[in-house]
Coordinates of C-alpha atoms in Angstrom, one line a residue:
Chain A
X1140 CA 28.9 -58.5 -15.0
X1141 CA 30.2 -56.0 -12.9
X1142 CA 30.3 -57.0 -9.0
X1143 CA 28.3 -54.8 -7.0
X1144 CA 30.7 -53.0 -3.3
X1145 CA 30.2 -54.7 0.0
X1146 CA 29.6 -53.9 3.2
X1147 CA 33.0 -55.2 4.3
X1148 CA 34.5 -53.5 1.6
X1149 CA 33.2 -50.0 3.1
X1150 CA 34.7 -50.6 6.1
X1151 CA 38.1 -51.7 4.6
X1152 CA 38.1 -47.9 3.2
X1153 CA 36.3 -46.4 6.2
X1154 CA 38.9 -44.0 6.7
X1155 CA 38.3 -42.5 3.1
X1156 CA 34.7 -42.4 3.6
X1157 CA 34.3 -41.9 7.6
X1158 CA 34.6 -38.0 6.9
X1159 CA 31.2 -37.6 4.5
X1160 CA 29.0 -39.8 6.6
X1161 CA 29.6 -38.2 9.4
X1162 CA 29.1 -34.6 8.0
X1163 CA 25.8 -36.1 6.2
X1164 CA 25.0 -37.5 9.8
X1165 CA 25.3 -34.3 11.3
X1166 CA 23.8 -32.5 8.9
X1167 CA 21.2 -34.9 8.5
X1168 CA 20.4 -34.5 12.2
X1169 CA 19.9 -30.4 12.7
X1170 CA 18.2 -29.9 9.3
X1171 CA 15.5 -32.7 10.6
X1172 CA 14.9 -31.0 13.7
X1173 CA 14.8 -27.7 11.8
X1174 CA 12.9 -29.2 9.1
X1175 CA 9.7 -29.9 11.2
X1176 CA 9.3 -25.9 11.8
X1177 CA 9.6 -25.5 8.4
X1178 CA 6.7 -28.2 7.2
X1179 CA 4.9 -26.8 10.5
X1180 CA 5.3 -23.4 9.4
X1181 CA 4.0 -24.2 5.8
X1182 CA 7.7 -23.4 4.3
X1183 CA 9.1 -25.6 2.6
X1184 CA 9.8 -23.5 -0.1
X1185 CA 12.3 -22.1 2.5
X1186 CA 14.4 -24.5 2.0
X1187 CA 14.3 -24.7 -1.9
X1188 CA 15.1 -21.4 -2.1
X1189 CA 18.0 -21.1 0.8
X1190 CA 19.4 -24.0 -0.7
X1191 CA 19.3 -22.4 -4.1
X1192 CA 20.7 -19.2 -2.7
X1193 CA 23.6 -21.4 -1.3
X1194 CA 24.4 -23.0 -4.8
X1195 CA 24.1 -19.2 -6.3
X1196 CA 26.3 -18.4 -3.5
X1197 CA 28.9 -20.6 -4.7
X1198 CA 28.5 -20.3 -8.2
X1199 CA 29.5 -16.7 -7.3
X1200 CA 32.2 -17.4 -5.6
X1201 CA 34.0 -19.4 -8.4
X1202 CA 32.6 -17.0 -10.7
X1203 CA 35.3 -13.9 -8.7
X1204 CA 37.7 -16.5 -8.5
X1205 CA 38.7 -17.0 -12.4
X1206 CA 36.6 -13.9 -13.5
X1207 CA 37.7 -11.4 -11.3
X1208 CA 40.9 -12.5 -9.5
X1209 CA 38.9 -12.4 -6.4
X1210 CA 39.9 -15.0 -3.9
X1211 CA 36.6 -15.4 -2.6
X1212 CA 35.5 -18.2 -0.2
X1213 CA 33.1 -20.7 -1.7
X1214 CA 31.5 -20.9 1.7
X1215 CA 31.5 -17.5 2.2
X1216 CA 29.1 -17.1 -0.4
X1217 CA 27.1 -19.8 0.4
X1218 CA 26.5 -17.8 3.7
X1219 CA 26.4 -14.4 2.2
X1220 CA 23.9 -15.7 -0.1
X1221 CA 21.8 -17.6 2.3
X1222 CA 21.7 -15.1 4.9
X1223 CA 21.0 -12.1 2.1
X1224 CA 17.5 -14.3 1.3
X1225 CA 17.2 -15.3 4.9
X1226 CA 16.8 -11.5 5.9
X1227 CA 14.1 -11.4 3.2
X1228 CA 11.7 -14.0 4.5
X1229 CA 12.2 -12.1 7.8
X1230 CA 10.6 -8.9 6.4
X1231 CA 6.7 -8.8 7.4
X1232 CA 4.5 -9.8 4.2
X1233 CA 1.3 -7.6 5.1
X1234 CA 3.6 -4.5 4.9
X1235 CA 4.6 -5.9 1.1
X1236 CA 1.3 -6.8 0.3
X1237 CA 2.6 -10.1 -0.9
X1238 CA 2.6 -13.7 0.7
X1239 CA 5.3 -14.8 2.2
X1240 CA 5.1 -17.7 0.0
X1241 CA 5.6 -15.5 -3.0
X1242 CA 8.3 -14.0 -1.8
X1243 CA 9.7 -17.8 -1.2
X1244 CA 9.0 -18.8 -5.1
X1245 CA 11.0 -15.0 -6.2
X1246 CA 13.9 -16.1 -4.4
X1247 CA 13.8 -20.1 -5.3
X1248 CA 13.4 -18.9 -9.0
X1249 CA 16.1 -16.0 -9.0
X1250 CA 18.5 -17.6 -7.3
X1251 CA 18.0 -21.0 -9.6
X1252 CA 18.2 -19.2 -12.7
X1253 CA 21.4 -17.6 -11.3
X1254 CA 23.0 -20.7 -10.7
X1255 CA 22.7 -22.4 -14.0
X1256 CA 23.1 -18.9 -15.9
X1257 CA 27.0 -18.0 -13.5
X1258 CA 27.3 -21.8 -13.4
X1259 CA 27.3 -21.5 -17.7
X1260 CA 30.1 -19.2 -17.4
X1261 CA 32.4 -21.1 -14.9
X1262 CA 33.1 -24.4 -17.4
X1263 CA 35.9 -24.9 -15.7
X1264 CA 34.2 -25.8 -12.6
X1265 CA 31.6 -27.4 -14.2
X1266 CA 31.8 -30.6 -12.0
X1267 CA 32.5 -28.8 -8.8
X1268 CA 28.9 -26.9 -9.7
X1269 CA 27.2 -29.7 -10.7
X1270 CA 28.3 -31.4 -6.9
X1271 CA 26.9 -28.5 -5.4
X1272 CA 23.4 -28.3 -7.0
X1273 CA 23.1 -32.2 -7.1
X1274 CA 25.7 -33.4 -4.2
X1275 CA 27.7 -35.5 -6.3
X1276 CA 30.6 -34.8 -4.3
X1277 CA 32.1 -38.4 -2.9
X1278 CA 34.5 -36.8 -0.3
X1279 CA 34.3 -33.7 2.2
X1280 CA 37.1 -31.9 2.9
X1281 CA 38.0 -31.8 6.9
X1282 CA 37.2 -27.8 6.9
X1283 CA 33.9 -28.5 6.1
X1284 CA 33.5 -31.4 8.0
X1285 CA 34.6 -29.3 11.1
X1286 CA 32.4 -26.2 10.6
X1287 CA 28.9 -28.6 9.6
X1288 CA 30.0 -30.9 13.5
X1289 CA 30.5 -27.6 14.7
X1290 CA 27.5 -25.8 13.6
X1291 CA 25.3 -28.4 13.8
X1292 CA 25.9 -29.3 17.5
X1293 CA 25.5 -25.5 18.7
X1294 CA 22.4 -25.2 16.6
X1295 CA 21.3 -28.4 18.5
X1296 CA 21.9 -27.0 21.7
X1297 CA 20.1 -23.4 21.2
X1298 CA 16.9 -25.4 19.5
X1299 CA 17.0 -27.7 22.1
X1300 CA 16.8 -24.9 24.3
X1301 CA 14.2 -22.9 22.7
X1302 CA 12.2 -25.3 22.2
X1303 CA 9.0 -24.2 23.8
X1304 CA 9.2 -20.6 22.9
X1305 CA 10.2 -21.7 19.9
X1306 CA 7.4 -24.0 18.9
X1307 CA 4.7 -21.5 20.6
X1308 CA 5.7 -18.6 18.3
X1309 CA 5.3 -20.9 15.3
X1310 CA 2.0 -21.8 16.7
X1311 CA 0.6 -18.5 17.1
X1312 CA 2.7 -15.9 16.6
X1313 CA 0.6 -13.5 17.8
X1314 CA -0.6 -14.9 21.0
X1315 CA 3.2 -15.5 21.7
X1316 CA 3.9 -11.8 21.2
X1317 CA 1.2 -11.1 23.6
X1318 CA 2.9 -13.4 26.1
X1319 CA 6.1 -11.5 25.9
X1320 CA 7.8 -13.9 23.6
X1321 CA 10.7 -12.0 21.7
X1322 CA 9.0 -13.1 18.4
X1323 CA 11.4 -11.2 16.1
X1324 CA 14.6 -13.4 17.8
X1325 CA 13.2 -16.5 17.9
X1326 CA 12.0 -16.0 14.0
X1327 CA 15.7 -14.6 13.3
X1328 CA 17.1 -17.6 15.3
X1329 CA 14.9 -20.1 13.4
X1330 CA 15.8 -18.0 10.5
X1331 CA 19.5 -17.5 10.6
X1332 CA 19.8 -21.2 11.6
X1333 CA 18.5 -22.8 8.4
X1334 CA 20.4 -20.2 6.8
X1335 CA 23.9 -21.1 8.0
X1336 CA 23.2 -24.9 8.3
X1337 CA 22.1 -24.9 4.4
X1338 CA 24.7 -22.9 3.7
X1339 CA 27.4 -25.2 5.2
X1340 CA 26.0 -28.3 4.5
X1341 CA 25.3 -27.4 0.5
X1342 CA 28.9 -26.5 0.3
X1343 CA 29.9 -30.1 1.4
X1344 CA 27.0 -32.3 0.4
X1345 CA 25.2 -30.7 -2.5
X1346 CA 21.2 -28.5 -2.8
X1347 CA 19.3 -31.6 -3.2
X1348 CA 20.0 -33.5 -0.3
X1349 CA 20.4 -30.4 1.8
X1350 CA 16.6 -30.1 0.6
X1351 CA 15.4 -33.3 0.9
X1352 CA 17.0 -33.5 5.0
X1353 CA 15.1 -30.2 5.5
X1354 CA 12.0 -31.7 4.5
X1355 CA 11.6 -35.4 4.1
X1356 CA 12.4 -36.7 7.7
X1357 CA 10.2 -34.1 9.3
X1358 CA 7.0 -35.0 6.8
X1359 CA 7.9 -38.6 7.6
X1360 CA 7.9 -37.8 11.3
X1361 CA 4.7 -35.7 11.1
X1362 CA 3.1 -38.6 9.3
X1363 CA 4.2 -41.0 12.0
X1364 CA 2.4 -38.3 14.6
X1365 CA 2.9 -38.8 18.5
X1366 CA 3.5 -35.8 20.4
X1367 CA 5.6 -32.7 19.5
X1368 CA 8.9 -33.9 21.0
X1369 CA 8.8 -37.1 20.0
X1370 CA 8.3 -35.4 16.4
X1371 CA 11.4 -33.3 16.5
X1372 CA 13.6 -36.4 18.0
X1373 CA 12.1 -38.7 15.5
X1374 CA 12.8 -36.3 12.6
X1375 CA 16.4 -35.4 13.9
X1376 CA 17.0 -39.7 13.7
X1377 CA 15.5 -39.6 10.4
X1378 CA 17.7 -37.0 9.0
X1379 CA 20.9 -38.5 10.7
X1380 CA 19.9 -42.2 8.9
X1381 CA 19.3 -40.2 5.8
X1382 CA 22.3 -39.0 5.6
X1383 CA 24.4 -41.9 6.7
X1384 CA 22.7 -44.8 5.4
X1385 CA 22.1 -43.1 1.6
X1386 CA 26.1 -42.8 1.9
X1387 CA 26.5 -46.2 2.4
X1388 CA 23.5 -47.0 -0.1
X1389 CA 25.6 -44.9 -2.8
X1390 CA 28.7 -46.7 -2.0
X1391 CA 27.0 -50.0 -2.5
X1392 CA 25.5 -49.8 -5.8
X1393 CA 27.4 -47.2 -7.1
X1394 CA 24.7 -44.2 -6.9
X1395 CA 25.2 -40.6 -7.1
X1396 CA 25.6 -40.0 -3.4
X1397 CA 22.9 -37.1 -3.2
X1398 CA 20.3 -38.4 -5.5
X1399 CA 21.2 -41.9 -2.5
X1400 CA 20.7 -39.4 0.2
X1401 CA 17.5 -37.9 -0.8
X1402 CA 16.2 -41.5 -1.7
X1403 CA 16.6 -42.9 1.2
X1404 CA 14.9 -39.5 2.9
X1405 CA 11.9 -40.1 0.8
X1406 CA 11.6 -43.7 1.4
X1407 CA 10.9 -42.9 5.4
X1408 CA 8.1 -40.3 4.0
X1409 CA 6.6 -43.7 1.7
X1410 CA 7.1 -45.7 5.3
X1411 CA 5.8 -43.1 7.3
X1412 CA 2.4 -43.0 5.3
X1413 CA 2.0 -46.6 5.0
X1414 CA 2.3 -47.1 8.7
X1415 CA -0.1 -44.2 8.8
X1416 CA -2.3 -45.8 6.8
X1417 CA -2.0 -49.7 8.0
X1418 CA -2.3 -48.1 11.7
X1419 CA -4.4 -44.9 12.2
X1420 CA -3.8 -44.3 16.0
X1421 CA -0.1 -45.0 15.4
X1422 CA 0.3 -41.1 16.1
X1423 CA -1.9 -41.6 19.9
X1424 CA 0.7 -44.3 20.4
X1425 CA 3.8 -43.2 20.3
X1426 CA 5.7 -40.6 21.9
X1427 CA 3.4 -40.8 24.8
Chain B
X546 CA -10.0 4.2 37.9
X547 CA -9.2 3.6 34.3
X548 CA -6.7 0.8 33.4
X549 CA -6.1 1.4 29.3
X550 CA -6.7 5.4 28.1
X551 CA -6.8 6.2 24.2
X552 CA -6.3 9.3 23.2
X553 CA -7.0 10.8 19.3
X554 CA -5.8 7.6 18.3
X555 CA -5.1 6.9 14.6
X556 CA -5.0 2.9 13.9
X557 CA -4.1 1.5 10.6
X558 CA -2.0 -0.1 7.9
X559 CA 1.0 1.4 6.5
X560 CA 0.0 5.0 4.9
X561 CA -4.2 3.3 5.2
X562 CA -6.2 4.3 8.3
X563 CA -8.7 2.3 9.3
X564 CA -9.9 3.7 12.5
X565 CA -9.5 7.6 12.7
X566 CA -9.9 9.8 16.3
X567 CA -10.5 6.9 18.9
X568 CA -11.3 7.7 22.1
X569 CA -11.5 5.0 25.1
X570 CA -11.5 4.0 28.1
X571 CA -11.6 0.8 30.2
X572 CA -11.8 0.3 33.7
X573 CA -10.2 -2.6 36.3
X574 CA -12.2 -5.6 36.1
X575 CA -14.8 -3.8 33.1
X576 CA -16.5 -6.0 30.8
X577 CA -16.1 -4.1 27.3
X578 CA -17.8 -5.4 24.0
X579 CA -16.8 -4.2 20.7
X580 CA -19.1 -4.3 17.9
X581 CA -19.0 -3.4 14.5
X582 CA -19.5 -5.3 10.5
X583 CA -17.1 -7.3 9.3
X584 CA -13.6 -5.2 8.0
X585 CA -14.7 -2.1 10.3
X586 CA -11.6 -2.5 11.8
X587 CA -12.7 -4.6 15.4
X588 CA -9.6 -6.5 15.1
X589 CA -7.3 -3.9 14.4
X590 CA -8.2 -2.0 17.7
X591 CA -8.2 -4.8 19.5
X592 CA -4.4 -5.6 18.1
X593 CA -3.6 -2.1 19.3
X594 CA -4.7 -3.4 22.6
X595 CA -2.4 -6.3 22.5
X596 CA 0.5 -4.1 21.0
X597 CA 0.3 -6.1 17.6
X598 CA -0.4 -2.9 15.8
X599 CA 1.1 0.6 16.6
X600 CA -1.2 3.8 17.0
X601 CA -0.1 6.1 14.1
X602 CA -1.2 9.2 16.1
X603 CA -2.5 9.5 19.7
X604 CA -2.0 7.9 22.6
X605 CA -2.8 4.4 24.2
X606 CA -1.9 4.5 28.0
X607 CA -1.6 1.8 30.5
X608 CA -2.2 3.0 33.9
X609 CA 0.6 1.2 36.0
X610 CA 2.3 0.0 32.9
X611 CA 1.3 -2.3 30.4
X612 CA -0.6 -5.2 32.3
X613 CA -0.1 -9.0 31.5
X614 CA -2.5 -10.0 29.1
X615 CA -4.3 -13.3 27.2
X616 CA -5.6 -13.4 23.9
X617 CA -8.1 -15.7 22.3
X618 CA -7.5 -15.4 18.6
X619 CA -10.2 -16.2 15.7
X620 CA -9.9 -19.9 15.5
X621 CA -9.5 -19.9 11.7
X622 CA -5.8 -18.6 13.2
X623 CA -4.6 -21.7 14.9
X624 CA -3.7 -24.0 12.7
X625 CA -5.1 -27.7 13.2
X626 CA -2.1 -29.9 11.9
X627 CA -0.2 -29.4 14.4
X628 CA 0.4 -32.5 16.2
X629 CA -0.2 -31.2 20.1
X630 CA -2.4 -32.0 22.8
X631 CA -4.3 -29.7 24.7
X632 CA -2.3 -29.8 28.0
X633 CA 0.7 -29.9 25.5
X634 CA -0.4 -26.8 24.5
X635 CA -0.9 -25.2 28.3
X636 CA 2.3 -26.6 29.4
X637 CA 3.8 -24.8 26.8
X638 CA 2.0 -21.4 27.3
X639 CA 3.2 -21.5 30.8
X640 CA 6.9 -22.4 30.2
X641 CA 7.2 -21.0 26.8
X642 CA 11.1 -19.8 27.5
X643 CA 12.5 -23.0 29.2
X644 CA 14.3 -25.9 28.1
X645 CA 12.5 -29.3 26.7
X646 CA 12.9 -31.2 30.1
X647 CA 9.1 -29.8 31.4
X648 CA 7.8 -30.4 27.6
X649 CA 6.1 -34.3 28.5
X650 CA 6.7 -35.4 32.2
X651 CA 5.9 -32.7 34.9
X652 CA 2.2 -31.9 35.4
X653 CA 1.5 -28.1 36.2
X654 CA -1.1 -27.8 38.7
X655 CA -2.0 -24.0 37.1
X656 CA -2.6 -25.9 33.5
X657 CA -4.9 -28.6 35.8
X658 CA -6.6 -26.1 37.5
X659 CA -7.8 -23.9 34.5
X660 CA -8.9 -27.1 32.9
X661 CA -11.1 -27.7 35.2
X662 CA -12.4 -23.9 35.5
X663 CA -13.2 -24.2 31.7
X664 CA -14.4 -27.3 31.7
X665 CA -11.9 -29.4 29.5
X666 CA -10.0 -31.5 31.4
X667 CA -11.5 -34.6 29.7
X668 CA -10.1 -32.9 26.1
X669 CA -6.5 -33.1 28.2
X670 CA -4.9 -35.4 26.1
X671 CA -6.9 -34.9 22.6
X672 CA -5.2 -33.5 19.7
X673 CA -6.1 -29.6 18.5
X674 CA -7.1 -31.5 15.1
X675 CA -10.0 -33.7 17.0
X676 CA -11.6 -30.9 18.6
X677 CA -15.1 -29.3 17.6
X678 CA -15.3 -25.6 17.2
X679 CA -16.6 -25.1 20.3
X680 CA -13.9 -27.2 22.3
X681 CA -11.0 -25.2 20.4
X682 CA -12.7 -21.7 21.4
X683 CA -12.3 -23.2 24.6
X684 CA -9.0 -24.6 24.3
X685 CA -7.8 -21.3 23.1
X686 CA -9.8 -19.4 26.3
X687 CA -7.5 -22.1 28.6
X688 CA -4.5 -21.2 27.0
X689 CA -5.3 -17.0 27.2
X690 CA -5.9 -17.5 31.5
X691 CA -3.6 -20.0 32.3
X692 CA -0.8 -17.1 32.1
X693 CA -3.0 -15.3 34.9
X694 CA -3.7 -12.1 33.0
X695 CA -4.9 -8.9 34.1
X696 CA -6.7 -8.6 30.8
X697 CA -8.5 -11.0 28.4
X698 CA -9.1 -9.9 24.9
X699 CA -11.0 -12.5 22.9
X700 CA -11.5 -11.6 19.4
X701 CA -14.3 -13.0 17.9
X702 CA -14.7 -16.1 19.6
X703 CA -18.3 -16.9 19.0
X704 CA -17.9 -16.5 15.0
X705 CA -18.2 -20.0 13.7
X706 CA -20.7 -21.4 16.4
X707 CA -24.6 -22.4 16.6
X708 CA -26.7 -20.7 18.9
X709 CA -26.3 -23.0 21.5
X710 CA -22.7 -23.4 21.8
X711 CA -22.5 -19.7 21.1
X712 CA -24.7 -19.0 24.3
X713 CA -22.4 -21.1 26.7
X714 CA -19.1 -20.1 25.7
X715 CA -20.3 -16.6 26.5
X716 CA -21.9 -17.6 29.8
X717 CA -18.0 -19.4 30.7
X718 CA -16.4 -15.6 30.0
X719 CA -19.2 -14.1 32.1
X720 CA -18.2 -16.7 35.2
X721 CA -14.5 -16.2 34.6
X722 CA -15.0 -12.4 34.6
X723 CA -16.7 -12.5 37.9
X724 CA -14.0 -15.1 39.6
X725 CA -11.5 -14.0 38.9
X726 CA -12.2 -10.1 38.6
X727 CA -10.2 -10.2 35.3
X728 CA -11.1 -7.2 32.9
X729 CA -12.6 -8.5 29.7
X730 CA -12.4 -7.1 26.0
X731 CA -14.9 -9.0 23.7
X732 CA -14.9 -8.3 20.3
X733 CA -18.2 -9.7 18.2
X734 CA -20.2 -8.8 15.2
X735 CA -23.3 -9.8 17.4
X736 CA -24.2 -6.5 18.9
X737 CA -27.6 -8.3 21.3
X738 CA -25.3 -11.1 22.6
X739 CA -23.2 -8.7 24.3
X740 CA -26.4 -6.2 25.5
X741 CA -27.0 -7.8 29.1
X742 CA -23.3 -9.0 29.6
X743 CA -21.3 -6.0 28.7
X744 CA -20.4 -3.0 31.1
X745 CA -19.2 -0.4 28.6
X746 CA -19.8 -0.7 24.8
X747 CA -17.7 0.8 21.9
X748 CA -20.0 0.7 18.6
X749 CA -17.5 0.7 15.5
X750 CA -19.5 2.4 12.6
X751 CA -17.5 4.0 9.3
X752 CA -14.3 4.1 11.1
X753 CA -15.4 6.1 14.1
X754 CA -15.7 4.6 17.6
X755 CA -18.8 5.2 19.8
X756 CA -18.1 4.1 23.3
X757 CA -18.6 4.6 26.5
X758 CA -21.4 3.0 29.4
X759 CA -23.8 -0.2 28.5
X760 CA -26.8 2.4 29.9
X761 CA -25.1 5.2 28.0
X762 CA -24.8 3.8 24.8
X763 CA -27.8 1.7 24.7
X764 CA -30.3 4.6 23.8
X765 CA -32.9 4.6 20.7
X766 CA -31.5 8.3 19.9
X767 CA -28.0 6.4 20.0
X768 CA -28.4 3.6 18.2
X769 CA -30.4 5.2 15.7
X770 CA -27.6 7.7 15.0
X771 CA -24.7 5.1 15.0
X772 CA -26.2 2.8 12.8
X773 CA -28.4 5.8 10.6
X774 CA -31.5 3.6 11.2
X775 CA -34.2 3.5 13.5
X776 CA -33.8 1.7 16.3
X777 CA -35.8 1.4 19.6
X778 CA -34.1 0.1 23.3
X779 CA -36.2 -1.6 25.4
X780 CA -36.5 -3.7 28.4
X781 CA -38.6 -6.8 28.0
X782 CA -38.9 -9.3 31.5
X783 CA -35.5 -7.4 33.0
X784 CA -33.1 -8.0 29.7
X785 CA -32.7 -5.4 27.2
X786 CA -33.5 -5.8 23.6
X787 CA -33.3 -3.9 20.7
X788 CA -36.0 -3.0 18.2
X789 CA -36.3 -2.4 14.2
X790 CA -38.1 0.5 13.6
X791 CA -38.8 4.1 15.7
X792 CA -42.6 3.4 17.2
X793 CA -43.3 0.5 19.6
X794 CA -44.2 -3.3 18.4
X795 CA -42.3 -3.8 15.2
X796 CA -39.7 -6.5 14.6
X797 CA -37.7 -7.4 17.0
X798 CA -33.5 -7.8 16.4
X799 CA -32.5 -9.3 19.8

């Protein structure tokens, strides 16, 4: 019988794995304060398809590298990508005659289909592909642990912020408009931020948990109820423990550290809805 | 002297005009009531109002600049799961651009004091997703005078109510109007609920606009015309109603 990894035994190798927790921490922390706009906003497709524009992104950029001779960035494309379909959600349905959510599902589908078709071309990188779309990746390299503490904690400060305008223009866009809020910045900041912190953070971590911190801890959080800041602190906590604690759940019985990740992210969603249910006025009670 | 001029003005969508040639004008501190069937294109003009939607000919002036305005949406527009508390909601309104610190502790005594104008300072601490129609329509009324506008443009407001609820939201705009002077665009399907409370009138019929004066517009010859049916105007213990039909003593409509 094979013995399962303690607890001691992470922190005898903490140095090896101190790196990816903390950039699943951080990561986990921004996209769960982002993530309640997106549930809020009714788009969590958003973050499907960013995250899928991210992989694509990457694909790419392995794809110039031994097809092309192009030295080109695997983050870079990640961003590229991510911004590219960012830039679309910011274009105004009504004048498309489309939903918003439609244009959501194009991108999700295209840039999925992309991935696996490039990814099919790139055997070589097969594993570093499959990491991406799945975060199988056990180790983060310092670059990208820098630029996701980085990121994270200046897109932390400007949400923090915005907060007001930020959550009134999601509200009601139009009444917010009316007010003199500058709707189209605070949509490109709300934008651009999921963008670039998807982007970062699928390089290093992988689609699926990327996905699940962008949406899990916030649904978990809404569940829970309680006023609006209490939601966004909550959900930011969530996402941290989601990223930290499905690290250490992966390193102690020997899971895919992703598929961990996003476990653990659903389980406070399961939590969430059981307190909900066990306590119905759970939401008037906290975060008074 | 006028406070919002249009001029020829062309409203629409893309290449698809909605309202062709209107012609307005509104007055500090009038009370103007837009009427017209559903998709005539009410809410369109009033977005022009608001600057939502851009004239695509014409002119829409704003004597002394463009004023600072409220806006009472439909309520099917605000959406009910968010988790936020009506003086959540004020606070925010009022400090939309600032950081979180004011989000929960400080009390605003502007949010206090509208709640009490409007009567909703015992829904204070409810959630938007408990509240009856009626209380959101007056939520939402809160949250378009707590800014201190110049202008109020409710669109709509009365849409999804009974009768009764109907009848006192709209005697709440008329006591608002008069306290605080504040010039009042109501848009409604209901032309005889707006009849005693309106100053000026603007009749939307098969894209054209037909405004001007209560007294003015009000006329059988008018009516008749705008709506291509006869209609009759009369004045019945002081309040004006309107008739079906062209002779005296058929059915009544308001």
């Amino acid at each position: 019988m094979i013995e399962q990894p303690t607890l001691g035994e992470l922190w005898a190798s903490r140095d090896l794995f101190r790196d990816p927790i903390l950039a699943a921490t951080a990561a986990g922390t921004i996209l769960g304060w982002l993530g309640v706009y997106v549930v809020l906003r009714r788009m969590v497709f958003v973050a499907a398809a960013v995250s899928q524009a991210a992989a694509l992104g990457v694909a790419l950029a392995f794809y110039a590298q031994i097809h092309l001779a192009t030295d080109v960035s695997p983050v870079l494309g990640a961003v590229s990508l991510t911004f590219l379909v960012s830039l679309l959600f910011m274009l105004d349905p009504l004048r498309l005659r489309i939903t918003r959510e439609s244009i959501l599902g194009l991108a999700f589908v295209f840039a999925g289909g992309s991935a696996v078709a490039i990814g099919d071309r790139i055997s070589q990188e097969a594993h570093e592909i499959g990491s991406i779309l799945f975060g199988t990746a056990v180790l983060v390299r310092t670059f990208d642990l820098w630029l996701i503490l980085i990121l994270a904690s200046l897109l932390l400060i400007g949400h923090i912020w915005t907060t007001r305008g930020m959550l009134l223009s999601s509200f009601d866009p139009d009444a917010a408009r009316v007010q003199g809020l500058p709707i189209r910045l605070l949509d490109a900041f709300l934008f651009l931020s999921v963008g670039a912190m998807v982007a970062v953070a699928t390089r290093a971590l992988g689609a699926l948990p990327v996905f699940a911190f962008t949406v899990l801890p916030a649904m978990a959080a809404l569940a829970i109820g309680g006023r609006l800041w209490f939601v966004l602190i909550l959900s930011a906590c969530l996402g941290a423990l989601s990223g930290g604690l499905g690290y250490v759940l992966a390193f102690m019985r020997d899971l895919p550290v992703g598929a961990s990740q996003t476990i653990v992210a659903a389980c406070w969603v399961g939590a969430a809805l059981l307190v909900r249910l066990l306590i119905p006025r759970v939401g008037g009670l906290l975060g008074r | 002297m006028n406070l919002l001029t249009y001029q020829g003005v062309d409203l629409g969508y893309g290449r698809q005009v909605v309202l062709r040639d209107v012609n307005l004008s509104v007055e500090r501190g009038d009370f103007l009531g837009l009427v017209g069937p559903n998709g005539s294109g009410k809410s369109t003009l009033v977005k022009s109002m608001l600057g939502l939607v851009r004239p695509m000919r014409g002119e829409i002036h704003w004597e002394g600049g463009v004023p600072k305005r409220g806006y009472v949406p439909q309520r099917e527009q605000v959406d009910p799961i968010w988790p936020m508390r009506v003086r959540d909601l004020l606070e925010m309104t009022i400090h939309s651009l600032q950081t979180l610190q004011p989000l929960h502790r400080k009390q605003c005594p502007e949010v206090r004091e509208i709640m009490e104008l409007i009567e909703i300072d015992h829904l204070a601490d409810k959630t938007l997703a408990t509240l009856s129609g009626g209380e959101m329509q007056r939520v939402l009324l809160a949250r378009a005078l707590v800014v201190e506008p110049e202008v109020v443009v409710l669109d709509e407001p009365t849409s999804a109510m009974d009768l009764v609820a109907s009848e006192r939201f709209l005697s709440l705009i008329n006591r608002m109007h008069e306290q605080k002077q504040t010039t009042v665009i109501l848009v409604t399907h209901d032309l005889p609920s707006l009849v005693n409370r309106a100053h000026r009138l603007g009749i939307i019929q098969n894209g054209a606009l037909h405004s001007g004066k209560t007294e003015e517009i009000l006329t059988s010859e008018n009516l008749s015309r705008i709506y291509e049916e006869p209609l009759t105007v009369r004045s019945v213990d002081g309040r004006t109603v309107i008739l079906h039909g062209a002779s005296s003593g058929e059915r009544s409509a308001s």
